[in-house]
PDB file of C-alpha atoms and ligand atoms in Angstrom:
ATOM      1  CA  MET A   1       0.000   0.000   0.000  1.00 52.00           C
ATOM      2  CA  GLY A   2       1.463   3.372  -0.892  1.00 51.00           C
ATOM      3  CA  ALA A   3      -0.104   6.808  -1.052  1.00 50.00           C
ATOM      4  CA  PRO A   4      -3.887   6.702  -1.286  1.00 52.00           C
ATOM      5  CA  GLU A   5      -5.387   7.682  -4.626  1.00 52.00           C
ATOM      6  CA  ARG A   6      -7.546  10.486  -3.314  1.00 60.00           C
ATOM      7  CA  GLU A   7      -6.540  13.258  -0.935  1.00 74.00           C
ATOM      8  CA  ILE A   8      -7.014  12.428   2.704  1.00 80.00           C
ATOM      9  CA  ASP A   9      -7.256  15.029   5.454  1.00 88.00           C
ATOM     10  CA  LEU A  10      -4.603  13.271   7.504  1.00 92.00           C
ATOM     11  CA  GLU A  11      -4.736  15.604  10.470  1.00 94.00           C
ATOM     12  CA  GLY A  12      -8.514  15.263  10.739  1.00 94.00           C
ATOM     13  CA  LEU A  13      -8.310  11.523  10.222  1.00 95.00           C
ATOM     14  CA  ILE A  14      -5.772  11.082  13.032  1.00 97.00           C
ATOM     15  CA  ALA A  15      -7.674  13.346  15.423  1.00 97.00           C
ATOM     16  CA  SER A  16     -10.960  11.526  14.913  1.00 96.00           C
ATOM     17  CA  TYR A  17      -9.248   8.151  15.085  1.00 97.00           C
ATOM     18  CA  CYS A  18      -7.622   8.957  18.447  1.00 98.00           C
ATOM     19  CA  GLU A  19     -10.887  10.338  19.783  1.00 97.00           C
ATOM     20  CA  GLY A  20     -12.640   7.154  18.640  1.00 97.00           C
ATOM     21  CA  VAL A  21     -10.049   4.960  20.395  1.00 98.00           C
ATOM     22  CA  ASP A  22     -10.663   6.846  23.645  1.00 97.00           C
ATOM     23  CA  GLN A  23     -14.405   6.337  23.233  1.00 96.00           C
ATOM     24  CA  GLU A  24     -13.959   2.636  22.554  1.00 97.00           C
ATOM     25  CA  LEU A  25     -11.907   2.248  25.730  1.00 97.00           C
ATOM     26  CA  ALA A  26     -14.327   4.341  27.788  1.00 96.00           C
ATOM     27  CA  GLY A  27     -17.248   2.254  26.463  1.00 95.00           C
ATOM     28  CA  ARG A  28     -15.626  -0.973  27.700  1.00 96.00           C
ATOM     29  CA  LEU A  29     -14.750   0.459  31.099  1.00 96.00           C
ATOM     30  CA  LYS A  30     -18.301   1.700  31.530  1.00 95.00           C
ATOM     31  CA  ALA A  31     -19.763  -1.671  30.605  1.00 95.00           C
ATOM     32  CA  TRP A  32     -17.263  -3.588  32.773  1.00 95.00           C
ATOM     33  CA  PRO A  33     -17.387  -2.162  36.307  1.00 93.00           C
ATOM     34  CA  PRO A  34     -14.764  -3.285  38.843  1.00 92.00           C
ATOM     35  CA  ASP A  35     -15.506  -6.418  40.857  1.00 89.00           C
ATOM     36  CA  PHE A  36     -13.876  -5.628  44.188  1.00 88.00           C
ATOM     37  CA  SER A  37     -13.565  -9.282  45.191  1.00 87.00           C
ATOM     38  CA  ASP A  38     -11.163  -9.772  42.270  1.00 87.00           C
ATOM     39  CA  ILE A  39      -9.952  -6.244  41.763  1.00 89.00           C
ATOM     40  CA  HIS A  40      -6.565  -7.400  40.440  1.00 90.00           C
ATOM     41  CA  ILE A  41      -8.290  -8.697  37.289  1.00 94.00           C
ATOM     42  CA  HIS A  42      -9.768  -5.284  36.640  1.00 95.00           C
ATOM     43  CA  GLU A  43      -6.429  -3.602  37.253  1.00 94.00           C
ATOM     44  CA  VAL A  44      -4.382  -5.925  35.051  1.00 95.00           C
ATOM     45  CA  ILE A  45      -6.796  -6.321  32.150  1.00 97.00           C
ATOM     46  CA  GLY A  46      -7.923  -2.704  32.385  1.00 98.00           C
ATOM     47  CA  SER A  47      -4.350  -1.422  32.342  1.00 98.00           C
ATOM     48  CA  MET A  48      -3.478  -3.669  29.407  1.00 98.00           C
ATOM     49  CA  LEU A  49      -6.478  -2.415  27.424  1.00 98.00           C
ATOM     50  CA  ALA A  50      -5.480   1.148  28.237  1.00 98.00           C
ATOM     51  CA  ARG A  51      -1.893   0.353  27.217  1.00 98.00           C
ATOM     52  CA  GLN A  52      -3.094  -0.972  23.864  1.00 98.00           C
ATOM     53  CA  ALA A  53      -5.160   2.174  23.331  1.00 98.00           C
ATOM     54  CA  THR A  54      -2.086   4.262  24.164  1.00 98.00           C
ATOM     55  CA  LEU A  55       0.097   2.386  21.679  1.00 98.00           C
ATOM     56  CA  ALA A  56      -2.544   2.646  18.942  1.00 98.00           C
ATOM     57  CA  LYS A  57      -2.784   6.404  19.484  1.00 98.00           C
ATOM     58  CA  GLU A  58       1.005   6.869  19.740  1.00 98.00           C
ATOM     59  CA  ILE A  59       1.444   5.239  16.328  1.00 98.00           C
ATOM     60  CA  ALA A  60      -1.482   7.180  14.865  1.00 98.00           C
ATOM     61  CA  GLY A  61      -0.104  10.473  16.114  1.00 97.00           C
ATOM     62  CA  ALA A  62       3.341  10.026  14.569  1.00 97.00           C
ATOM     63  CA  PRO A  63       3.089   9.692  10.755  1.00 96.00           C
ATOM     64  CA  SER A  64       6.862  10.185  10.490  1.00 95.00           C
ATOM     65  CA  MET A  65       7.152   6.771  12.133  1.00 96.00           C
ATOM     66  CA  TRP A  66       4.834   4.990   9.695  1.00 97.00           C
ATOM     67  CA  ASN A  67       7.672   3.073   8.114  1.00 97.00           C
ATOM     68  CA  GLY A  68       9.528  -0.207   8.453  1.00 96.00           C
ATOM     69  CA  HIS A  69      12.256   1.302  10.634  1.00 96.00           C
ATOM     70  CA  SER A  70      10.078   2.410  13.520  1.00 96.00           C
ATOM     71  CA  SER A  71       6.471   1.241  13.458  1.00 97.00           C
ATOM     72  CA  PRO A  72       7.270  -2.461  13.920  1.00 97.00           C
ATOM     73  CA  ILE A  73       8.870  -1.683  17.296  1.00 97.00           C
ATOM     74  CA  LEU A  74       5.557  -0.365  18.575  1.00 98.00           C
ATOM     75  CA  LEU A  75       3.553  -2.957  16.657  1.00 98.00           C
ATOM     76  CA  ARG A  76       5.606  -5.679  18.304  1.00 98.00           C
ATOM     77  CA  ALA A  77       4.696  -4.137  21.695  1.00 98.00           C
ATOM     78  CA  MET A  78       1.035  -4.244  20.628  1.00 98.00           C
ATOM     79  CA  ALA A  79       1.472  -7.919  19.699  1.00 98.00           C
ATOM     80  CA  ASP A  80       2.821  -8.574  23.209  1.00 97.00           C
ATOM     81  CA  VAL A  81      -0.194  -6.889  24.765  1.00 98.00           C
ATOM     82  CA  TYR A  82      -2.578  -8.850  22.566  1.00 98.00           C
ATOM     83  CA  ILE A  83      -1.035 -12.254  23.319  1.00 98.00           C
ATOM     84  CA  ASN A  84      -0.842 -11.446  27.041  1.00 97.00           C
ATOM     85  CA  ILE A  85      -4.492 -10.407  27.226  1.00 98.00           C
ATOM     86  CA  ALA A  86      -5.661 -13.434  25.235  1.00 98.00           C
ATOM     87  CA  TRP A  87      -3.724 -15.757  27.557  1.00 97.00           C
ATOM     88  CA  LEU A  88      -4.612 -13.965  30.812  1.00 97.00           C
ATOM     89  CA  LEU A  89      -8.327 -14.073  30.017  1.00 97.00           C
ATOM     90  CA  LEU A  90      -8.319 -17.885  29.868  1.00 97.00           C
ATOM     91  CA  ASP A  91      -7.861 -17.973  33.666  1.00 95.00           C
ATOM     92  CA  PRO A  92      -7.863 -14.352  34.797  1.00 95.00           C
ATOM     93  CA  ALA A  93      -8.026 -14.787  38.586  1.00 91.00           C
ATOM     94  CA  ALA A  94      -4.829 -16.850  38.851  1.00 89.00           C
ATOM     95  CA  ARG A  95      -2.951 -15.449  35.861  1.00 92.00           C
ATOM     96  CA  CYS A  96      -3.472 -11.766  36.625  1.00 92.00           C
ATOM     97  CA  LEU A  97      -2.116 -12.379  40.124  1.00 88.00           C
ATOM     98  CA  LYS A  98       0.959 -14.043  38.639  1.00 88.00           C
ATOM     99  CA  PHE A  99       1.383 -11.170  36.230  1.00 91.00           C
ATOM    100  CA  ILE A 100       1.381  -8.669  39.115  1.00 90.00           C
ATOM    101  CA  SER A 101       3.666 -10.823  41.231  1.00 87.00           C
ATOM    102  CA  PHE A 102       6.257 -11.112  38.468  1.00 87.00           C
ATOM    103  CA  GLY A 103       6.177  -7.374  37.806  1.00 89.00           C
ATOM    104  CA  LEU A 104       6.613  -6.592  41.493  1.00 89.00           C
ATOM    105  CA  GLY A 105       9.530  -9.023  41.619  1.00 87.00           C
ATOM    106  CA  GLN A 106      11.165  -7.233  38.703  1.00 89.00           C
ATOM    107  CA  ALA A 107      10.620  -3.848  40.375  1.00 91.00           C
ATOM    108  CA  LYS A 108      12.152  -5.205  43.577  1.00 89.00           C
ATOM    109  CA  LEU A 109      15.156  -6.525  41.696  1.00 91.00           C
ATOM    110  CA  GLU A 110      15.660  -3.161  40.017  1.00 93.00           C
ATOM    111  CA  LEU A 111      15.505  -1.522  43.433  1.00 93.00           C
ATOM    112  CA  GLU A 112      18.154  -3.912  44.802  1.00 93.00           C
ATOM    113  CA  HIS A 113      20.448  -3.119  41.861  1.00 94.00           C
ATOM    114  CA  ARG A 114      20.135   0.576  42.640  1.00 93.00           C
ATOM    115  CA  ARG A 115      20.831   0.016  46.336  1.00 93.00           C
ATOM    116  CA  ALA A 116      23.864  -2.137  45.525  1.00 94.00           C
ATOM    117  CA  GLU A 117      25.206   0.506  43.160  1.00 93.00           C
ATOM    118  CA  ILE A 118      24.924   3.173  45.871  1.00 93.00           C
ATOM    119  CA  GLY A 119      26.539   0.898  48.453  1.00 93.00           C
ATOM    120  CA  ASP A 120      27.922   2.747  51.488  1.00 93.00           C
ATOM    121  CA  ARG A 121      27.918   6.218  50.029  1.00 94.00           C
ATOM    122  CA  THR A 122      25.180   8.736  50.798  1.00 95.00           C
ATOM    123  CA  PRO A 123      22.633   8.713  47.943  1.00 94.00           C
ATOM    124  CA  THR A 124      21.982  11.950  46.091  1.00 95.00           C
ATOM    125  CA  SER A 125      18.574  13.464  46.735  1.00 95.00           C
ATOM    126  CA  ALA A 126      17.406  12.286  43.288  1.00 95.00           C
ATOM    127  CA  GLU A 127      18.566   8.732  44.032  1.00 94.00           C
ATOM    128  CA  ALA A 128      16.931   8.768  47.466  1.00 94.00           C
ATOM    129  CA  ALA A 129      13.678  10.019  45.952  1.00 95.00           C
ATOM    130  CA  THR A 130      13.722   7.338  43.242  1.00 93.00           C
ATOM    131  CA  ILE A 131      14.356   4.581  45.788  1.00 94.00           C
ATOM    132  CA  GLU A 132      11.676   5.857  48.113  1.00 94.00           C
ATOM    133  CA  ALA A 133       9.097   6.123  45.332  1.00 95.00           C
ATOM    134  CA  SER A 134       9.945   2.650  44.109  1.00 93.00           C
ATOM    135  CA  GLU A 135       9.738   1.135  47.616  1.00 91.00           C
ATOM    136  CA  HIS A 136       6.421   2.842  48.175  1.00 91.00           C
ATOM    137  CA  TRP A 137       5.005   1.579  44.867  1.00 91.00           C
ATOM    138  CA  ILE A 138       5.981  -1.991  45.720  1.00 89.00           C
ATOM    139  CA  GLU A 139       5.017  -1.865  49.403  1.00 86.00           C
ATOM    140  CA  THR A 140       1.557  -0.481  48.828  1.00 84.00           C
ATOM    141  CA  GLN A 141       0.870  -3.609  46.811  1.00 83.00           C
ATOM    142  CA  ARG A 142       2.638  -6.229  48.837  1.00 70.00           C
ATOM    143  CA  ALA A 143       4.933  -6.149  51.847  1.00 58.00           C
ATOM    144  CA  CYS A 144       8.353  -5.734  50.347  1.00 48.00           C
ATOM    145  CA  PHE A 145      10.025  -8.537  52.261  1.00 46.00           C
ATOM    146  CA  LEU A 146       7.429 -11.079  51.146  1.00 53.00           C
ATOM    147  CA  GLN A 147       8.099 -10.400  47.516  1.00 53.00           C
ATOM    148  CA  ASP A 148       9.705 -13.282  45.675  1.00 57.00           C
ATOM    149  CA  VAL A 149      12.078 -12.324  42.938  1.00 54.00           C
ATOM    150  CA  ASP A 150      11.208 -14.417  39.934  1.00 58.00           C
ATOM    151  CA  LEU A 151      13.969 -14.382  37.364  1.00 54.00           C
ATOM    152  CA  GLY A 152      12.106 -16.490  34.840  1.00 61.00           C
ATOM    153  CA  LYS A 153       9.271 -15.659  32.507  1.00 68.00           C
ATOM    154  CA  TRP A 154       6.186 -14.476  34.327  1.00 70.00           C
ATOM    155  CA  ALA A 155       3.912 -17.028  32.763  1.00 71.00           C
ATOM    156  CA  SER A 156       6.474 -19.870  33.069  1.00 78.00           C
ATOM    157  CA  LEU A 157       5.798 -20.300  29.367  1.00 88.00           C
ATOM    158  CA  SER A 158       7.386 -18.871  26.263  1.00 92.00           C
ATOM    159  CA  VAL A 159       5.361 -16.311  24.323  1.00 95.00           C
ATOM    160  CA  ARG A 160       5.022 -18.962  21.626  1.00 96.00           C
ATOM    161  CA  GLN A 161       3.456 -21.386  24.126  1.00 95.00           C
ATOM    162  CA  MET A 162       1.158 -18.667  25.445  1.00 95.00           C
ATOM    163  CA  ALA A 163       0.043 -17.864  21.901  1.00 96.00           C
ATOM    164  CA  GLY A 164      -0.537 -21.583  21.291  1.00 96.00           C
ATOM    165  CA  GLU A 165      -2.717 -21.904  24.388  1.00 95.00           C
ATOM    166  CA  ALA A 166      -4.605 -18.736  23.531  1.00 96.00           C
ATOM    167  CA  GLY A 167      -5.313 -19.937  19.985  1.00 96.00           C
ATOM    168  CA  CYS A 168      -3.311 -17.206  18.268  1.00 96.00           C
ATOM    169  CA  ILE A 169      -0.239 -19.021  16.993  1.00 96.00           C
ATOM    170  CA  ASP A 170      -0.700 -17.418  13.545  1.00 95.00           C
ATOM    171  CA  PHE A 171      -0.539 -14.013  15.167  1.00 96.00           C
ATOM    172  CA  TYR A 172       2.669 -15.108  16.884  1.00 96.00           C
ATOM    173  CA  ASN A 173       4.185 -16.447  13.657  1.00 96.00           C
ATOM    174  CA  PHE A 174       3.149 -13.636  11.327  1.00 94.00           C
ATOM    175  CA  VAL A 175       3.143 -10.586  13.591  1.00 95.00           C
ATOM    176  CA  TYR A 176       5.056 -11.056  16.811  1.00 96.00           C
ATOM    177  CA  THR A 177       8.027 -12.881  15.287  1.00 96.00           C
ATOM    178  CA  PRO A 178       8.571 -10.779  12.122  1.00 95.00           C
ATOM    179  CA  PHE A 179       8.262  -7.526  14.054  1.00 96.00           C
ATOM    180  CA  SER A 180      10.691  -8.836  16.672  1.00 97.00           C
ATOM    181  CA  ALA A 181      13.400  -8.713  13.991  1.00 96.00           C
ATOM    182  CA  CYS A 182      12.999  -4.934  13.820  1.00 96.00           C
ATOM    183  CA  ALA A 183      12.548  -4.468  17.574  1.00 97.00           C
ATOM    184  CA  HIS A 184      15.790  -6.373  18.232  1.00 97.00           C
ATOM    185  CA  SER A 185      17.689  -5.090  15.163  1.00 97.00           C
ATOM    186  CA  MET A 186      18.392  -8.605  13.951  1.00 97.00           C
ATOM    187  CA  TRP A 187      20.241  -9.461  10.741  1.00 97.00           C
ATOM    188  CA  HIS A 188      17.073 -10.109   8.751  1.00 95.00           C
ATOM    189  CA  HIS A 189      15.993  -6.560   9.622  1.00 96.00           C
ATOM    190  CA  VAL A 190      19.225  -4.588   9.257  1.00 97.00           C
ATOM    191  CA  GLY A 191      20.280  -6.635   6.214  1.00 96.00           C
ATOM    192  CA  ARG A 192      17.111  -5.464   4.449  1.00 95.00           C
ATOM    193  CA  TYR A 193      16.664  -1.972   5.825  1.00 95.00           C
ATOM    194  CA  ASN A 194      20.185  -0.717   6.437  1.00 97.00           C
ATOM    195  CA  LEU A 195      22.184  -2.117   3.555  1.00 96.00           C
ATOM    196  CA  ILE A 196      22.000  -1.266  -0.131  1.00 95.00           C
ATOM    197  CA  LYS A 197      23.675  -3.006  -3.019  1.00 93.00           C
ATOM    198  CA  CYS A 198      26.729  -1.130  -4.306  1.00 93.00           C
ATOM    199  CA  THR A 199      26.457  -0.483  -8.020  1.00 91.00           C
ATOM    200  CA  ASN A 200      30.191  -0.626  -8.691  1.00 90.00           C
ATOM    201  CA  PRO A 201      30.796  -3.973 -10.466  1.00 87.00           C
ATOM    202  CA  LEU A 202      34.448  -3.826  -9.422  1.00 91.00           C
ATOM    203  CA  HIS A 203      33.243  -4.163  -5.856  1.00 91.00           C
ATOM    204  CA  ARG A 204      31.470  -7.435  -6.668  1.00 87.00           C
ATOM    205  CA  TYR A 205      28.135  -5.981  -5.593  1.00 86.00           C
ATOM    206  CA  HIS A 206      28.772  -5.878  -1.881  1.00 93.00           C
ATOM    207  CA  ARG A 207      26.216  -4.038   0.231  1.00 94.00           C
ATOM    208  CA  ARG A 208      26.797  -0.610   1.722  1.00 95.00           C
ATOM    209  CA  PRO A 209      25.320   0.601   5.029  1.00 96.00           C
ATOM    210  CA  ILE A 210      22.567   3.153   4.545  1.00 96.00           C
ATOM    211  CA  SER A 211      20.379   5.121   6.916  1.00 96.00           C
ATOM    212  CA  SER A 212      17.647   6.410   4.668  1.00 92.00           C
ATOM    213  CA  ALA A 213      14.382   8.139   5.393  1.00 90.00           C
ATOM    214  CA  ALA A 214      11.199   6.347   4.395  1.00 90.00           C
ATOM    215  CA  GLU A 215       7.937   7.776   3.097  1.00 91.00           C
ATOM    216  CA  PRO A 216       5.093   7.465   5.607  1.00 93.00           C
ATOM    217  CA  ASP A 217       2.887   4.514   4.702  1.00 94.00           C
ATOM    218  CA  LEU A 218      -0.715   4.368   5.952  1.00 94.00           C
ATOM    219  CA  HIS A 219      -0.347   0.620   6.088  1.00 94.00           C
ATOM    220  CA  TYR A 220       1.292   0.853   9.518  1.00 96.00           C
ATOM    221  CA  LEU A 221      -1.563   2.913  10.930  1.00 96.00           C
ATOM    222  CA  LEU A 222      -3.986   0.297   9.611  1.00 96.00           C
ATOM    223  CA  LEU A 223      -2.020  -2.483  11.307  1.00 97.00           C
ATOM    224  CA  ALA A 224      -2.017  -0.661  14.660  1.00 98.00           C
ATOM    225  CA  SER A 225      -5.730  -0.072  14.254  1.00 97.00           C
ATOM    226  CA  LYS A 226      -6.287  -3.719  13.393  1.00 97.00           C
ATOM    227  CA  TYR A 227      -4.451  -4.946  16.513  1.00 98.00           C
ATOM    228  CA  TRP A 228      -6.442  -2.560  18.696  1.00 98.00           C
ATOM    229  CA  ALA A 229      -9.684  -3.899  17.167  1.00 97.00           C
ATOM    230  CA  LYS A 230      -8.487  -7.479  17.666  1.00 97.00           C
ATOM    231  CA  THR A 231      -7.752  -6.761  21.328  1.00 98.00           C
ATOM    232  CA  LEU A 232     -11.207  -5.271  21.849  1.00 98.00           C
ATOM    233  CA  ASN A 233     -12.858  -8.257  20.152  1.00 97.00           C
ATOM    234  CA  THR A 234     -11.049 -10.683  22.445  1.00 97.00           C
ATOM    235  CA  PHE A 235     -11.952  -8.632  25.509  1.00 98.00           C
ATOM    236  CA  ASP A 236     -15.596  -8.234  24.420  1.00 97.00           C
ATOM    237  CA  ALA A 237     -15.922 -11.998  23.937  1.00 96.00           C
ATOM    238  CA  TYR A 238     -14.572 -12.584  27.464  1.00 96.00           C
ATOM    239  CA  ALA A 239     -16.724  -9.913  29.118  1.00 95.00           C
ATOM    240  CA  GLU A 240     -19.726 -10.817  26.944  1.00 94.00           C
ATOM    241  CA  LEU A 241     -20.118  -7.252  25.770  1.00 92.00           C
ATOM    242  CA  SER A 242     -21.648  -6.112  22.543  1.00 88.00           C
ATOM    243  CA  ILE A 243     -20.810  -2.475  22.056  1.00 84.00           C
ATOM    244  CA  ASP A 244     -23.050  -0.938  19.479  1.00 81.00           C
ATOM    245  CA  CYS A 245     -20.953   1.536  17.517  1.00 81.00           C
ATOM    246  CA  GLN A 246     -18.740   1.489  14.456  1.00 85.00           C
ATOM    247  CA  SER A 247     -15.216   0.416  15.344  1.00 95.00           C
ATOM    248  CA  THR A 248     -12.361   2.826  14.722  1.00 97.00           C
ATOM    249  CA  TYR A 249     -10.823   0.144  12.515  1.00 96.00           C
ATOM    250  CA  ASP A 250     -13.872  -0.044  10.256  1.00 94.00           C
ATOM    251  CA  ALA A 251     -14.100   3.754  10.204  1.00 95.00           C
ATOM    252  CA  LEU A 252     -10.457   4.001   9.187  1.00 95.00           C
ATOM    253  CA  ILE A 253     -10.822   1.357   6.484  1.00 93.00           C
ATOM    254  CA  ALA A 254     -13.787   3.299   5.084  1.00 92.00           C
ATOM    255  CA  ALA A 255     -11.957   6.629   5.292  1.00 92.00           C
ATOM    256  CA  VAL A 256      -8.922   5.437   3.361  1.00 89.00           C
ATOM    257  CA  SER A 257     -10.999   3.360   0.915  1.00 80.00           C
ATOM    258  CA  VAL A 258      -9.506  -0.035   1.561  1.00 75.00           C
ATOM    259  CA  GLU A 259     -11.823  -2.310  -0.374  1.00 70.00           C
ATOM    260  CA  ASP A 260     -10.814  -5.592   1.144  1.00 67.00           C
ATOM    261  CA  LYS A 261      -9.659  -5.884   4.732  1.00 72.00           C
ATOM    262  CA  GLN A 262      -7.862  -9.094   3.787  1.00 69.00           C
ATOM    263  CA  ASP A 263      -5.413  -6.901   1.874  1.00 69.00           C
ATOM    264  CA  ILE A 264      -4.034  -5.677   5.162  1.00 75.00           C
ATOM    265  CA  GLU A 265      -1.409  -8.309   5.623  1.00 69.00           C
ATOM    266  CA  ASP A 266       0.001  -8.473   9.087  1.00 67.00           C
ATOM    267  CA  HIS A 267       3.690  -8.656   8.374  1.00 57.00           C
ATOM    268  CA  ASP A 268       3.762  -6.724   5.190  1.00 48.00           C
ATOM    269  CA  SER A 269       6.625  -4.484   6.191  1.00 52.00           C
ATOM    270  CA  ALA A 270       8.214  -6.340   3.270  1.00 52.00           C
ATOM    271  CA  SER A 271       6.611  -3.857   0.875  1.00 52.00           C
ATOM    272  CA  GLU A 272       9.576  -1.542   1.396  1.00 60.00           C
ATOM    273  CA  TRP A 273      12.584  -3.787   1.058  1.00 55.00           C
ATOM    274  CA  ARG A 274      11.377  -6.128  -1.676  1.00 56.00           C
ATOM    275  CA  LYS A 275      11.044  -3.296  -4.202  1.00 51.00           C
TER     276      LYS A 275
HETATM  277 ZN1   ZN B   1      31.163  -0.592  -3.364  1.00 56.38          ZN
END
């Protein structure tokens, strides 16, 4: 997908898209009030939904990042959120608790690294404030000394296994994994995006490093929008909600005249390097 054939009011499109995402999130939160006997479920799932909305809007608001260098980093983060939510919702009471526990363990570990680095010297006021804020954040949730530090994966499963259990192995194979190459700057990303064939035949067509700008491609906005819609669908199925309004994804598809949603291939960042 390149530039659309007819003029699009991009600024207006982005503004109404972001407003729509906020409304979609607010609609779910209104229809899904907190259950105080299992409040951790509401906090974990609610925060993950809000995170996904944030990522969708961050991508939407930055057209200069709608390219294969940058967007996949955020899209990979959206893939993480999606797989986590899909897996958490299969057994939310136990899994959300584990999710919190692992995160608190990581925060505790980070705190211990800071303390060790300071050692016997007097901490600066900024360091002391950071440590105090971190301790407070952990302690308000669980007594600090009771907190286990779990060095493994929070789910005791690989992301691939989680995706398998949650019935989204295709999403793992075609979204999470390809976008990981960009997020981690692996060879199959940099070899395609940051090397160009030298045209000097005497050089035997080696490849030269290149850091080139890329034209914004709406395709990346559509992918972010698609993953947000997918997340809402999974949540709605769990919470048995049927929200009666046009989704921001459908509105976007209509606004940019995509005739067939199937055309929006998940891992089609290839459109840039295969030219
Ligand atoms: Zn050369």
